[in-house]
XYZ file of C-alpha atoms in Angstrom:
360
model
C -3.621 4.690 22.037
C -3.223 1.281 23.759
C -4.550 -0.255 20.504
C -1.861 1.523 18.255
C 0.863 0.409 20.549
C -0.312 -3.468 20.524
C -0.305 -3.225 16.602
C 3.096 -1.695 16.197
C 4.616 -4.454 18.642
C 2.863 -7.187 16.899
C 3.724 -5.886 13.508
C 7.513 -5.501 14.449
C 7.406 -9.253 15.531
C 5.838 -10.119 12.043
C 8.306 -8.038 10.041
C 11.304 -9.773 11.710
C 9.819 -13.167 11.494
C 9.208 -12.376 7.792
C 12.947 -11.538 7.324
C 13.901 -14.747 8.635
C 11.560 -16.847 6.548
C 12.390 -18.295 3.043
C 10.202 -17.396 0.214
C 8.502 -20.161 -2.041
C 7.999 -20.224 -5.513
C 4.572 -21.073 -6.477
C 3.041 -22.601 -9.557
C -0.756 -22.907 -9.326
C -2.471 -26.330 -9.761
C -6.131 -24.726 -10.184
C -7.220 -23.886 -13.566
C -9.211 -20.544 -12.396
C -8.423 -16.938 -13.105
C -7.248 -14.609 -10.179
C -7.782 -10.641 -10.131
C -5.381 -9.168 -7.766
C -6.347 -5.580 -6.928
C -3.901 -3.448 -4.713
C -5.722 -0.658 -2.674
C -5.470 0.762 0.806
C -9.188 1.099 1.305
C -8.673 3.976 3.595
C -11.634 3.648 3.802
C -13.342 1.678 1.026
C -15.146 4.126 -0.927
C -17.293 4.076 -4.182
C -14.086 4.393 -6.504
C -12.791 1.235 -5.103
C -16.145 -0.387 -5.308
C -16.416 0.645 -8.969
C -13.241 -0.783 -9.760
C -13.816 -4.244 -8.218
C -17.306 -4.492 -9.640
C -15.876 -3.711 -13.209
C -13.259 -6.351 -12.925
C -15.654 -8.881 -11.291
C -17.962 -8.166 -14.128
C -15.497 -8.767 -16.857
C -14.304 -12.170 -15.464
C -17.322 -13.281 -13.151
C -15.891 -16.672 -12.472
C -12.641 -15.273 -11.127
C -11.058 -15.035 -7.565
C -11.081 -11.547 -6.592
C -7.922 -10.892 -4.102
C -7.631 -7.635 -2.643
C -3.927 -6.761 -1.382
C -4.313 -4.456 1.533
C -1.281 -2.992 3.224
C -0.103 -3.865 5.848
C 2.500 -3.859 8.558
C 2.680 -0.826 10.980
C -0.599 0.513 9.646
C 0.835 3.416 7.640
C -0.083 4.639 4.229
C 1.846 5.422 1.462
C 1.738 8.979 2.447
C 3.306 7.856 5.943
C 0.211 8.680 7.661
C -1.563 6.118 10.061
C -4.625 4.450 8.518
C -8.260 4.868 9.521
C -8.921 1.464 10.438
C -6.609 -1.487 11.120
C -6.166 -3.970 8.192
C -8.291 -6.661 9.425
C -11.409 -4.013 9.629
C -10.530 -2.870 6.023
C -10.436 -6.516 5.035
C -13.796 -7.087 6.652
C -15.270 -4.450 4.675
C -13.566 -5.585 1.267
C -15.145 -9.194 1.750
C -18.708 -7.747 2.665
C -18.853 -5.857 -0.545
C -17.357 -8.640 -3.043
C -13.905 -9.640 -2.507
C -13.182 -13.181 -2.226
C -9.956 -13.124 -0.309
C -7.947 -10.233 1.256
C -4.163 -10.696 1.720
C -1.722 -8.507 3.579
C 0.201 -6.127 1.497
C 3.711 -4.687 2.273
C 4.516 -1.853 4.883
C 3.884 1.035 2.736
C 4.542 3.606 5.262
C 8.283 2.878 6.015
C 9.226 2.418 2.326
C 10.044 4.760 -0.537
C 7.466 4.524 -3.561
C 9.684 2.223 -5.575
C 10.318 -0.076 -2.814
C 6.712 -0.862 -2.105
C 5.784 -0.807 -5.792
C 8.452 -3.612 -6.160
C 6.875 -5.681 -3.358
C 3.334 -5.284 -4.622
C 4.713 -6.539 -7.954
C 6.248 -9.579 -6.307
C 3.157 -10.306 -4.533
C 1.271 -10.248 -7.995
C 3.517 -12.970 -9.211
C 3.493 -14.840 -6.164
C -0.347 -15.142 -6.374
C -0.079 -16.340 -9.986
C -2.192 -13.285 -10.923
C -4.116 -13.252 -14.143
C -5.604 -9.580 -14.246
C -4.748 -6.627 -12.371
C -7.326 -3.812 -12.137
C -6.215 -0.263 -11.904
C -8.000 3.090 -11.502
C -6.803 5.918 -13.534
C -7.567 9.631 -14.384
C -7.831 10.552 -18.335
C -5.097 12.636 -19.396
C -3.835 13.755 -22.852
C -1.418 11.271 -24.274
C -1.984 8.678 -21.299
C -4.187 6.413 -23.298
C -1.050 5.552 -25.495
C 0.755 4.598 -22.290
C -2.112 2.440 -21.258
C -2.126 0.804 -24.635
C 1.723 0.091 -24.545
C 1.433 -1.478 -21.158
C -1.161 -3.952 -22.265
C 1.135 -4.898 -25.016
C 3.683 -5.838 -22.408
C 6.043 -2.934 -23.207
C 8.419 -1.863 -20.309
C 7.177 1.712 -19.395
C 9.170 3.571 -16.854
C 8.416 6.904 -15.150
C 11.592 9.169 -14.986
C 11.666 12.803 -13.682
C 9.077 14.814 -15.762
C 8.899 12.119 -18.432
C 7.649 8.704 -19.418
C 9.850 6.364 -21.197
C 9.069 3.203 -23.279
C 12.204 1.096 -22.508
C 11.002 -1.498 -25.037
C 11.207 0.785 -27.921
C 13.742 3.660 -26.385
C 10.990 6.357 -26.936
C 10.153 9.215 -24.763
C 6.186 8.867 -24.918
C 5.333 11.702 -22.358
C 6.934 14.811 -21.234
C 5.046 15.512 -18.220
C 4.706 14.643 -14.508
C 1.856 12.187 -13.925
C -0.552 12.502 -11.093
C -0.395 9.824 -8.417
C -2.796 7.145 -9.523
C -1.376 7.095 -13.148
C 2.121 7.465 -11.761
C 1.154 4.000 -10.032
C 0.442 2.348 -13.014
C 3.613 3.278 -14.838
C 5.516 2.380 -11.788
C 3.974 -1.102 -11.687
C 4.891 -1.662 -15.145
C 8.473 -0.707 -14.382
C 8.603 -3.123 -11.277
C 6.859 -5.956 -13.034
C 9.415 -5.754 -15.796
C 12.362 -5.818 -13.398
C 11.095 -9.202 -12.023
C 10.399 -10.500 -15.319
C 6.436 -10.919 -14.942
C 4.784 -10.938 -18.349
C 1.765 -8.421 -17.974
C 0.685 -8.478 -21.441
C -3.179 -8.052 -21.592
C -3.233 -8.462 -17.702
C -3.987 -4.929 -16.794
C -7.821 -3.843 -16.340
C -7.888 -0.106 -16.715
C -10.822 1.502 -15.059
C -11.505 5.054 -15.587
C -11.897 6.898 -12.087
C -15.506 7.862 -11.129
C -16.236 11.435 -10.110
C -17.931 12.809 -6.757
C -15.593 10.834 -4.224
C -13.434 13.259 -2.053
C -11.312 11.595 0.426
C -10.815 14.850 2.117
C -14.507 15.022 3.133
C -14.634 11.420 3.991
C -11.815 11.815 6.601
C -13.524 14.898 7.962
C -16.902 13.086 8.223
C -15.155 10.300 10.344
C -13.439 12.944 12.750
C -16.968 14.876 13.119
C -18.884 11.350 13.381
C -21.287 12.951 10.877
C -21.644 11.225 7.550
C -24.405 13.398 6.170
C -22.070 14.863 3.362
C -20.615 11.512 2.371
C -23.358 9.120 2.184
C -23.378 8.833 -1.508
C -19.393 8.340 -1.535
C -19.093 5.044 0.270
C -20.835 1.712 0.184
C -23.391 1.446 3.080
C -21.211 -1.352 4.567
C -18.235 1.020 4.946
C -20.262 3.734 6.872
C -21.845 0.938 9.051
C -18.382 -0.271 10.184
C -16.941 3.300 10.506
C -19.745 3.992 12.920
C -19.324 0.774 14.804
C -15.592 1.509 15.111
C -16.135 5.215 16.221
C -18.487 3.982 18.914
C -15.673 1.467 20.113
C -12.990 4.327 19.942
C -11.100 2.218 17.479
C -10.069 4.894 14.559
C -6.472 5.052 14.529
C -6.274 7.854 11.991
C -3.368 10.174 13.033
C -2.568 8.300 16.156
C 1.199 7.682 16.589
C 3.517 6.175 19.132
C 4.969 9.739 20.121
C 7.249 8.459 22.785
C 8.964 5.862 20.403
C 9.444 8.739 17.841
C 11.038 11.030 20.254
C 13.225 8.354 21.781
C 14.636 7.393 18.602
C 15.278 11.062 17.628
C 16.904 11.732 20.842
C 18.848 8.394 21.707
C 20.198 7.243 18.343
C 23.662 8.314 17.163
C 24.432 9.754 13.921
C 25.318 6.285 12.409
C 22.194 4.679 13.718
C 19.975 7.378 12.272
C 21.735 7.517 9.010
C 21.378 3.669 8.682
C 17.537 3.906 8.781
C 15.393 3.657 5.608
C 15.081 6.753 3.510
C 17.577 8.593 5.714
C 20.852 9.988 4.613
C 23.730 11.514 6.954
C 22.541 15.065 6.256
C 18.970 14.463 7.494
C 20.221 12.535 10.414
C 22.724 15.393 11.597
C 20.120 17.815 11.216
C 18.057 15.913 13.743
C 20.798 15.336 16.253
C 22.124 18.993 15.932
C 18.861 20.434 16.914
C 17.743 17.905 19.562
C 16.907 16.861 22.119
C 12.977 17.210 21.664
C 10.306 17.208 24.002
C 7.467 17.336 21.711
C 6.548 16.099 18.104
C 6.022 19.547 17.097
C 9.599 20.399 17.957
C 11.044 17.567 16.230
C 8.940 18.172 13.140
C 10.657 21.686 12.470
C 13.867 19.902 11.598
C 12.758 16.949 9.429
C 14.315 18.314 6.089
C 12.342 18.054 2.941
C 12.446 15.172 0.787
C 11.795 13.930 -2.706
C 8.158 14.003 -2.268
C 5.231 15.766 -0.357
C 4.925 12.731 1.758
C 8.391 12.394 2.809
C 7.855 14.332 6.099
C 5.280 11.866 7.453
C 7.273 8.846 6.202
C 10.359 9.932 8.270
C 7.955 10.228 11.386
C 6.841 6.497 10.621
C 10.385 5.524 10.316
C 11.468 7.106 13.617
C 8.496 5.320 15.044
C 9.561 1.997 13.591
C 13.389 2.363 13.277
C 14.405 -0.458 10.855
C 17.734 -0.253 9.122
C 17.672 0.145 5.419
C 19.758 -3.124 5.150
C 16.979 -5.009 6.921
C 14.340 -3.459 4.757
C 16.424 -4.513 1.678
C 16.710 -8.017 3.122
C 12.749 -7.834 3.463
C 12.106 -6.691 0.210
C 14.395 -9.507 -1.337
C 12.358 -12.082 0.321
C 9.043 -10.638 -0.117
C 6.742 -12.236 0.311
C 8.144 -14.750 2.283
C 4.803 -15.333 3.869
C 1.420 -14.706 2.482
C -0.992 -13.544 5.232
C -4.685 -13.902 4.622
C -6.663 -11.011 6.372
C -9.904 -12.291 5.493
C -11.786 -14.778 3.083
C -15.359 -15.137 1.661
C -16.012 -18.967 2.862
C -14.122 -22.089 3.211
C -14.826 -23.157 -0.290
C -13.094 -19.859 -1.519
C -10.187 -20.226 0.622
C -9.339 -23.886 -0.658
C -9.705 -22.579 -4.302
C -7.041 -19.727 -3.453
C -4.785 -22.006 -1.615
C -4.715 -24.453 -4.892
C -4.491 -21.525 -7.311
C -1.494 -19.939 -5.294
C 0.123 -23.079 -4.479
C 2.529 -21.724 -1.814
C 3.410 -23.337 1.328
C 3.845 -20.258 3.154
C 0.346 -19.187 3.501
C -1.178 -18.216 6.946
C -3.857 -16.510 8.614
C -3.223 -13.445 10.579
């Protein structure tokens, strides 16, 4: 628990320091391709490894940069990660990544907010190629084709729209991986980033179960998932289990309850993803002595992950205005979590050509 408290304290300081920094425009001075892959690596499994290998095989002389979130160690689902990002970066470097940089604080943001941040990171890195895994689906090939033609594809409720041609090209709700691709297209278009022929679409492989992997970690028994992850991932997981350093599911419960019990209606309503209805429901049914009591009164939101995101926001109560300032400036600081060697680091710095590069 002390490890989680230390991480959250450090990351709050990093967040507010980033808000106070001024971002820098970059224009790479090195003629080398950069592949930027966003993934949580929670943990790095064979699906991630397949996507990395495919992109590296297509462009073998490129720099492969993994964007690994990030502040507060909460996933896009709002749930604490299995391993801190420095350890996830270590695994990524060991299996082939050249550089790992810190991504945005996904757990305290809405999906559109962190998609926008990630796309701004792609732009700041002077990205040449973006590998993305996808699940085959009838009609989705046409979407992928149009994205690589540079069309502005945008996800809407139960439909996908080509805003370049003003056509509805799919009337359906997409699964998560495929939705992320269309969300990236939408965000990249908004920031004026030309992504024509930049995406490397990689069909997802079968035989990898995140649920089984998480269960194996909790049981410290990897017999059923040995063929789902690179050996390095399993080696590091076993090492961190022995050190009692797995942070999956561990929260700062005291801070969550304090926020719920002490904040006023105005203060709660001002938090990211909150509105007055949700804030009033929490205040009217408090005070709370346990997390279980509080969870009963978190209203349902726009996604199945909303509940966990609200817990993460109560854990790190940052006003939505501050989150907006953070997004406006993102990335004000490109933090490096790991790198292959000094030569690779020098190439990365020349390619990105941004004064605000630092090591975590």
